[in-house]
Short mmCIF file of C-alpha atoms in Angstrom, two decimals:
data_model
loop_
_atom_site.label_atom_id
_atom_site.label_comp_id
_atom_site.label_asym_id
_atom_site.label_seq_id
_atom_site.Cartn_x
_atom_site.Cartn_y
_atom_site.Cartn_z
CA MET L 1 66.88 126.02 75.25
CA THR L 2 68.37 129.21 73.97
CA ASP L 3 68.65 130.74 70.55
CA ARG L 4 72.37 130.92 71.21
CA ASP L 5 73.44 127.35 70.49
CA PHE L 6 76.97 126.50 69.42
CA PHE L 7 78.36 123.15 68.28
CA THR L 8 81.77 121.55 68.44
CA ALA L 9 83.19 118.03 68.40
CA ASP L 10 86.36 116.00 68.66
CA THR L 11 88.42 118.35 70.81
CA HIS L 12 90.26 115.34 72.23
CA PHE L 13 91.71 117.32 75.13
CA ASN L 14 94.81 115.61 76.57
CA HIS L 15 95.29 113.47 73.45
CA GLY L 16 98.70 114.36 72.05
CA MET L 17 98.57 111.77 69.29
CA ILE L 18 95.52 113.47 67.74
CA ILE L 19 98.01 116.14 66.67
CA LYS L 20 99.59 113.56 64.37
CA TYR L 21 96.41 111.72 63.39
CA SER L 22 94.52 114.90 62.48
CA GLY L 23 97.42 116.97 61.20
CA ARG L 24 97.08 119.65 63.89
CA GLU L 25 100.52 121.00 63.03
CA GLN L 26 99.74 124.56 64.14
CA PHE L 27 100.07 123.44 67.78
CA MET L 28 103.49 121.81 67.41
CA THR L 29 106.61 123.21 68.99
CA PRO L 30 109.29 124.13 66.43
CA GLU L 31 111.21 120.98 67.39
CA ASP L 32 108.15 118.76 66.96
CA LYS L 33 107.34 120.38 63.62
CA GLU L 34 110.87 119.77 62.37
CA SER L 35 110.87 116.11 63.39
CA TYR L 36 107.30 115.65 62.09
CA ASP L 37 108.24 117.07 58.67
CA ALA L 38 111.34 114.85 58.54
CA MET L 39 109.26 111.80 59.48
CA ARG L 40 106.71 112.57 56.77
CA ALA L 41 109.40 113.18 54.16
CA SER L 42 111.03 109.83 54.96
CA GLY L 43 107.87 107.93 54.05
CA SER L 44 108.80 105.31 56.64
CA VAL L 45 105.86 103.50 58.18
CA GLN L 46 107.98 102.66 61.23
CA GLU L 47 108.99 106.30 61.73
CA TYR L 48 105.33 107.32 61.45
CA GLN L 49 104.32 104.74 64.05
CA ASP L 50 107.12 105.82 66.39
CA TRP L 51 106.65 109.59 66.13
CA LYS L 52 105.00 111.24 69.13
CA PRO L 53 104.46 114.93 69.83
CA SER L 54 105.87 116.49 72.98
CA ILE L 55 103.80 117.27 76.04
CA GLN L 56 104.32 120.96 75.21
CA SER L 57 102.65 120.51 71.81
CA ARG L 58 99.68 118.82 73.46
CA GLU L 59 99.44 121.60 76.03
CA ASN L 60 99.62 124.17 73.20
CA MET L 61 96.71 122.42 71.46
CA ASP L 62 94.58 122.19 74.60
CA ALA L 63 95.17 125.84 75.54
CA ALA L 64 94.47 127.12 72.00
CA MET L 65 91.22 125.17 71.70
CA ILE L 66 89.98 126.45 75.07
CA GLU L 67 90.97 130.00 74.10
CA ASN L 68 89.16 129.68 70.75
CA ILE L 69 85.99 128.27 72.34
CA ASN L 70 85.97 131.03 74.95
CA ALA L 71 86.48 133.69 72.26
CA VAL L 72 83.42 132.51 70.30
CA VAL L 73 80.95 130.95 72.74
CA PRO L 74 79.35 133.33 75.28
CA ALA L 75 79.17 132.19 78.90
CA ASP L 76 75.35 132.24 78.81
CA ALA L 77 75.02 130.25 75.56
CA THR L 78 74.55 126.49 75.11
CA LEU L 79 77.50 124.54 73.74
CA TRP L 80 76.73 121.13 72.27
CA HIS L 81 79.83 118.94 72.28
CA LEU L 82 79.25 116.15 69.78
CA GLY L 83 81.64 113.60 71.23
CA ASP L 84 85.27 113.01 72.12
CA PHE L 85 85.65 115.88 74.55
CA SER L 86 88.67 114.43 76.32
CA PHE L 87 91.03 111.50 76.04
CA THR L 88 92.05 111.42 79.69
CA ARG L 89 91.13 108.73 82.20
CA SER L 90 91.33 111.23 85.05
CA ALA L 91 88.19 112.90 86.41
CA SER L 92 90.23 115.81 87.73
CA GLU L 93 91.85 116.37 84.32
CA THR L 94 88.49 116.24 82.55
CA ALA L 95 87.10 118.71 85.11
CA ARG L 96 90.08 121.00 84.56
CA TYR L 97 89.35 121.17 80.81
CA ARG L 98 85.61 121.61 81.38
CA ASN L 99 86.11 124.32 83.98
CA ALA L 100 88.45 126.26 81.69
CA ILE L 101 85.57 126.76 79.26
CA ASN L 102 83.53 129.81 80.22
CA CYS L 103 80.23 128.52 78.82
CA GLN L 104 78.12 127.26 81.70
CA ASP L 105 75.72 125.07 79.71
CA ILE L 106 77.66 122.37 77.89
CA ARG L 107 75.79 119.27 76.73
CA LEU L 108 77.86 116.21 75.85
CA ILE L 109 76.93 113.50 73.41
CA TRP L 110 79.21 110.60 74.25
CA GLY L 111 81.98 109.87 71.76
CA ASN L 112 83.93 106.66 71.32
CA HIS L 113 87.04 108.15 72.98
CA ASP L 114 85.26 109.60 76.02
CA LYS L 115 86.31 107.57 79.06
CA ARG L 116 83.11 107.65 81.10
CA LYS L 117 84.87 107.06 84.41
CA ALA L 118 86.65 110.37 83.84
CA TYR L 119 83.38 112.34 83.82
CA SER L 120 81.95 113.22 87.21
CA THR L 121 78.24 113.81 87.59
CA GLY L 122 77.27 117.39 86.98
CA LEU L 123 80.34 118.28 84.97
CA PHE L 124 78.11 118.90 81.95
CA GLN L 125 74.55 120.20 81.86
CA ALA L 126 73.36 116.98 80.19
CA TYR L 127 74.74 113.74 78.76
CA TYR L 128 73.34 111.86 75.76
CA GLU L 129 74.10 108.41 74.40
CA ALA L 130 72.94 109.61 71.02
CA THR L 131 70.24 112.00 70.03
CA MET L 132 68.69 113.66 67.04
CA ILE L 133 69.13 117.41 67.32
CA TYR L 134 66.69 119.72 65.56
CA VAL L 135 68.23 123.12 64.86
CA PHE L 136 65.79 125.89 63.99
CA ASN L 137 66.39 129.61 63.60
CA TYR L 138 65.67 130.38 67.22
CA ILE L 139 65.65 127.09 69.11
CA THR L 140 67.50 123.78 69.27
CA LEU L 141 65.63 120.71 70.46
CA THR L 142 66.56 117.11 71.15
CA GLU L 143 64.49 114.19 69.90
CA ALA L 144 63.25 113.59 73.45
CA GLN L 145 62.02 117.17 73.74
CA MET L 146 60.20 116.85 70.45
CA GLN L 147 58.59 113.57 71.55
CA ASP L 148 57.67 114.82 75.03
CA THR L 149 55.94 117.97 73.83
CA PRO L 150 53.09 117.45 71.32
CA SER L 151 52.84 121.19 70.63
CA LEU L 152 56.50 121.25 69.56
CA ARG L 153 56.03 118.23 67.29
CA ARG L 154 53.10 119.91 65.56
CA LYS L 155 54.90 123.23 65.28
CA PHE L 156 58.25 122.01 63.97
CA ARG L 157 57.53 118.88 61.95
#
């Protein structure tokens, strides 16, 4: 482990509808923003259900999130992704998003929207079903690491 741990979650790469569900308006094209505002002003449940962002808005979101991650997380750090990395069913698409992130050590905790068939072996440094993460000033440890190393348990508990 490194003392340079970063955390993120719910990027939902390739999930255009998350723009609507999470109010990620900053990624919308001007046309999408205009129709989104009109839909919201109408108060119509049917219009809400029917509204979908454009592919360009989704691509804007994906590119901005990758740019933001790369601006903050050094290539030699550890990035913990706490679920819902991608919404695609395609292994090549998931790899494209992963490979666009400069950080070499990304550890994924599975989220409910992660399509496991879209994740090839080795794409991430490690995969976890669920884990307790202990974050200290200079080290981050998983529950398994704490359990496997008696000296760590004594030192940090």
